[in-house]
Amino acid sequence: IGLKAGDRVSLSVLLKGMLLESGNDAANVTATLVAGGKEGFSRLMNDKARRLGMTNSSFKNPSGLTEDGHYSCAYDMALLGSFAIKNPVFRSICSSAKCSVTIGDTGYETTFYNHNKLLSRYKGAFGIKTGFTKASGRCLVSAVEKNGVTLVAVTLNAYDDWNDHIKLYDYCFPLVSAI
């Protein structure tokens, strides 16, 4: 998100920077604030992952960037996404198309944009997170709510992730409605 040494920002700005802009700098600053650094934060992440039943994940950094021993799977990401959307602050941020923020003591104002195209392409979509690295390819964890039912979909290394998620929701919502 363009943080510079000495910038003072709120935790709210850091969260918005992580969720909307995939700000790795925001993730690292948050890790330092919450747990003293990436190692401590990774321990917290791994502890939470185990409590959520995420048995095929190991986190080594707060940003999701490629690192030896840092991995997850679609099922575990679905568990995490399902848990995270229960938090109203998280849900509010990841469902925002954009938000204006102030960074640093100079009062630099900027706008963060959500890269999740499902928000405008699929009725009921409200999140969750896009991602990309050369090693993992395009990744998407999304959530849609219709008629009081919420579904979470995950694709990893999916070139056509937006359309894949639309197809998954179009297939699954009628099945859930029939139950």
Short mmCIF file of C-alpha atoms in Angstrom, two decimals:
data_model
loop_
_atom_site.label_atom_id
_atom_site.label_comp_id
_atom_site.label_asym_id
_atom_site.label_seq_id
_atom_site.Cartn_x
_atom_site.Cartn_y
_atom_site.Cartn_z
CA ILE A 1 0.00 0.00 0.00
CA GLY A 2 3.07 2.20 -0.18
CA LEU A 3 3.99 2.44 3.49
CA LYS A 4 7.25 4.21 4.25
CA ALA A 5 9.47 3.92 7.31
CA GLY A 6 8.01 6.01 10.10
CA ASP A 7 4.45 6.14 8.68
CA ARG A 8 1.79 5.96 11.34
CA VAL A 9 -1.42 4.30 10.24
CA SER A 10 -4.41 2.82 11.98
CA LEU A 11 -5.08 -0.88 12.19
CA SER A 12 -8.21 -0.19 10.14
CA VAL A 13 -6.08 1.16 7.27
CA LEU A 14 -3.77 -1.87 7.52
CA LEU A 15 -6.72 -4.28 7.37
CA LYS A 16 -8.22 -2.47 4.38
CA GLY A 17 -4.81 -2.44 2.70
CA MET A 18 -4.42 -6.18 3.18
CA LEU A 19 -7.92 -7.18 2.13
CA LEU A 20 -8.49 -4.78 -0.75
CA GLU A 21 -5.04 -4.09 -2.18
CA SER A 22 -3.22 -7.25 -1.08
CA GLY A 23 -0.73 -4.97 0.67
CA ASN A 24 2.17 -7.14 1.78
CA ASP A 25 3.65 -4.18 3.64
CA ALA A 26 0.38 -3.82 5.57
CA ALA A 27 0.47 -7.54 6.44
CA ASN A 28 4.04 -7.28 7.73
CA VAL A 29 3.32 -4.19 9.83
CA THR A 30 0.23 -5.86 11.27
CA ALA A 31 2.26 -8.97 12.11
CA THR A 32 4.78 -6.81 13.96
CA LEU A 33 2.03 -4.94 15.81
CA VAL A 34 0.11 -8.08 16.81
CA ALA A 35 2.88 -10.58 17.45
CA GLY A 36 6.26 -8.86 17.29
CA GLY A 37 7.03 -10.00 13.74
CA LYS A 38 6.32 -12.55 11.05
CA GLU A 39 7.56 -15.55 13.06
CA GLY A 40 5.30 -14.79 16.02
CA PHE A 41 2.39 -14.00 13.74
CA SER A 42 2.93 -17.23 11.80
CA ARG A 43 2.75 -19.17 15.07
CA LEU A 44 -0.57 -17.47 15.84
CA MET A 45 -1.84 -18.22 12.34
CA ASN A 46 -0.84 -21.88 12.59
CA ASP A 47 -2.42 -22.22 16.04
CA LYS A 48 -5.69 -20.74 14.72
CA ALA A 49 -5.52 -22.94 11.63
CA ARG A 50 -5.30 -26.08 13.79
CA ARG A 51 -8.24 -24.94 15.92
CA LEU A 52 -10.27 -24.44 12.72
CA GLY A 53 -9.40 -27.94 11.49
CA MET A 54 -7.04 -26.73 8.77
CA THR A 55 -4.82 -29.80 8.71
CA ASN A 56 -3.19 -29.17 5.32
CA SER A 57 -1.82 -25.69 5.91
CA SER A 58 1.41 -24.27 7.26
CA PHE A 59 1.97 -20.54 7.39
CA LYS A 60 5.43 -18.98 7.39
CA ASN A 61 4.53 -15.35 6.70
CA PRO A 62 1.53 -13.05 7.09
CA SER A 63 1.18 -12.12 3.42
CA GLY A 64 0.89 -15.45 1.62
CA LEU A 65 3.99 -14.85 -0.45
CA THR A 66 5.93 -17.90 -1.58
CA GLU A 67 8.25 -19.29 1.10
CA ASP A 68 9.58 -22.75 1.90
CA GLY A 69 7.12 -24.54 4.16
CA HIS A 70 4.28 -22.06 3.47
CA TYR A 71 1.30 -23.87 1.94
CA SER A 72 -2.41 -24.50 2.09
CA CYS A 73 -5.18 -26.21 0.14
CA ALA A 74 -8.59 -25.18 -1.15
CA TYR A 75 -10.48 -26.99 1.61
CA ASP A 76 -8.48 -25.26 4.34
CA MET A 77 -8.96 -21.88 2.68
CA ALA A 78 -12.71 -22.56 2.60
CA LEU A 79 -12.63 -23.31 6.34
CA LEU A 80 -10.74 -20.07 6.98
CA GLY A 81 -13.01 -18.03 4.73
CA SER A 82 -16.13 -19.46 6.38
CA PHE A 83 -14.77 -18.52 9.77
CA ALA A 84 -13.57 -15.05 8.75
CA ILE A 85 -16.86 -13.88 7.22
CA LYS A 86 -18.52 -14.27 10.62
CA ASN A 87 -16.52 -11.23 11.76
CA PRO A 88 -18.56 -8.13 10.83
CA VAL A 89 -15.49 -5.89 10.39
CA PHE A 90 -13.82 -8.41 8.08
CA ARG A 91 -17.03 -8.93 6.12
CA SER A 92 -17.60 -5.19 5.77
CA ILE A 93 -14.10 -4.58 4.43
CA CYS A 94 -13.99 -7.49 1.99
CA SER A 95 -17.43 -6.56 0.62
CA SER A 96 -16.42 -2.95 -0.09
CA ALA A 97 -15.73 -2.09 -3.72
CA LYS A 98 -13.41 0.68 -2.58
CA CYS A 99 -12.56 2.86 0.40
CA SER A 100 -10.73 6.11 0.98
CA VAL A 101 -7.96 6.09 3.58
CA THR A 102 -5.32 8.39 5.02
CA ILE A 103 -1.78 7.07 5.22
CA GLY A 104 1.03 8.48 7.33
CA ASP A 105 1.45 11.62 9.36
CA THR A 106 1.43 13.76 6.24
CA GLY A 107 -2.21 12.92 5.71
CA TYR A 108 -1.69 11.33 2.30
CA GLU A 109 -5.13 10.33 1.07
CA THR A 110 -5.65 7.47 -1.34
CA THR A 111 -8.31 5.01 -2.39
CA PHE A 112 -8.02 1.25 -2.05
CA TYR A 113 -9.90 -0.81 -4.62
CA ASN A 114 -11.21 -4.32 -4.17
CA HIS A 115 -9.89 -6.60 -6.93
CA ASN A 116 -12.72 -9.10 -6.46
CA LYS A 117 -14.71 -8.81 -9.69
CA LEU A 118 -17.46 -11.08 -8.34
CA LEU A 119 -18.73 -8.17 -6.26
CA SER A 120 -20.04 -6.58 -9.44
CA ARG A 121 -20.53 -9.72 -11.53
CA TYR A 122 -22.56 -11.97 -9.24
CA LYS A 123 -25.62 -11.00 -7.22
CA GLY A 124 -25.10 -11.68 -3.52
CA ALA A 125 -21.29 -11.80 -3.67
CA PHE A 126 -19.68 -10.09 -0.69
CA GLY A 127 -16.08 -11.26 -0.59
CA ILE A 128 -13.60 -12.68 0.20
CA LYS A 129 -10.05 -12.41 -1.19
CA THR A 130 -8.08 -12.58 -4.42
CA GLY A 131 -4.47 -13.65 -4.57
CA PHE A 132 -1.62 -14.23 -6.97
CA THR A 133 1.98 -15.34 -6.91
CA LYS A 134 4.01 -16.92 -9.69
CA ALA A 135 4.14 -20.15 -7.70
CA SER A 136 0.42 -20.36 -6.87
CA GLY A 137 -1.12 -18.65 -9.88
CA ARG A 138 -4.50 -16.92 -9.60
CA CYS A 139 -6.31 -17.82 -6.38
CA LEU A 140 -9.76 -16.78 -5.25
CA VAL A 141 -11.76 -17.35 -2.09
CA SER A 142 -15.28 -15.98 -2.56
CA ALA A 143 -18.55 -15.88 -0.69
CA VAL A 144 -22.11 -15.39 -1.89
CA GLU A 145 -25.32 -15.11 0.11
CA LYS A 146 -28.75 -15.86 -1.37
CA ASN A 147 -32.02 -16.43 0.45
CA GLY A 148 -30.27 -16.69 3.81
CA VAL A 149 -27.76 -19.30 2.58
CA THR A 150 -24.05 -18.48 2.34
CA LEU A 151 -21.68 -20.50 0.20
CA VAL A 152 -17.90 -20.19 0.03
CA ALA A 153 -15.92 -21.26 -3.04
CA VAL A 154 -12.16 -21.60 -3.48
CA THR A 155 -10.05 -22.04 -6.59
CA LEU A 156 -6.27 -22.24 -6.63
CA ASN A 157 -4.12 -21.76 -9.72
CA ALA A 158 -7.25 -21.13 -11.80
CA TYR A 159 -6.83 -19.06 -14.93
CA ASP A 160 -10.57 -18.39 -15.30
CA ASP A 161 -11.37 -18.03 -11.60
CA TRP A 162 -14.22 -15.50 -11.94
CA ASN A 163 -16.15 -17.70 -14.35
CA ASP A 164 -15.26 -20.84 -12.40
CA HIS A 165 -16.81 -19.36 -9.26
CA ILE A 166 -19.91 -18.20 -11.13
CA LYS A 167 -20.37 -21.72 -12.51
CA LEU A 168 -19.88 -23.23 -9.05
CA TYR A 169 -22.49 -20.92 -7.49
CA ASP A 170 -24.93 -21.40 -10.37
CA TYR A 171 -24.61 -25.15 -9.88
CA CYS A 172 -24.65 -25.24 -6.05
CA PHE A 173 -27.36 -22.74 -5.09
CA PRO A 174 -30.17 -24.70 -6.78
CA LEU A 175 -28.95 -27.85 -5.02
CA VAL A 176 -28.94 -26.14 -1.63
CA SER A 177 -32.38 -24.64 -2.29
CA ALA A 178 -33.75 -28.10 -3.00
CA ILE A 179 -32.73 -29.38 0.43
#
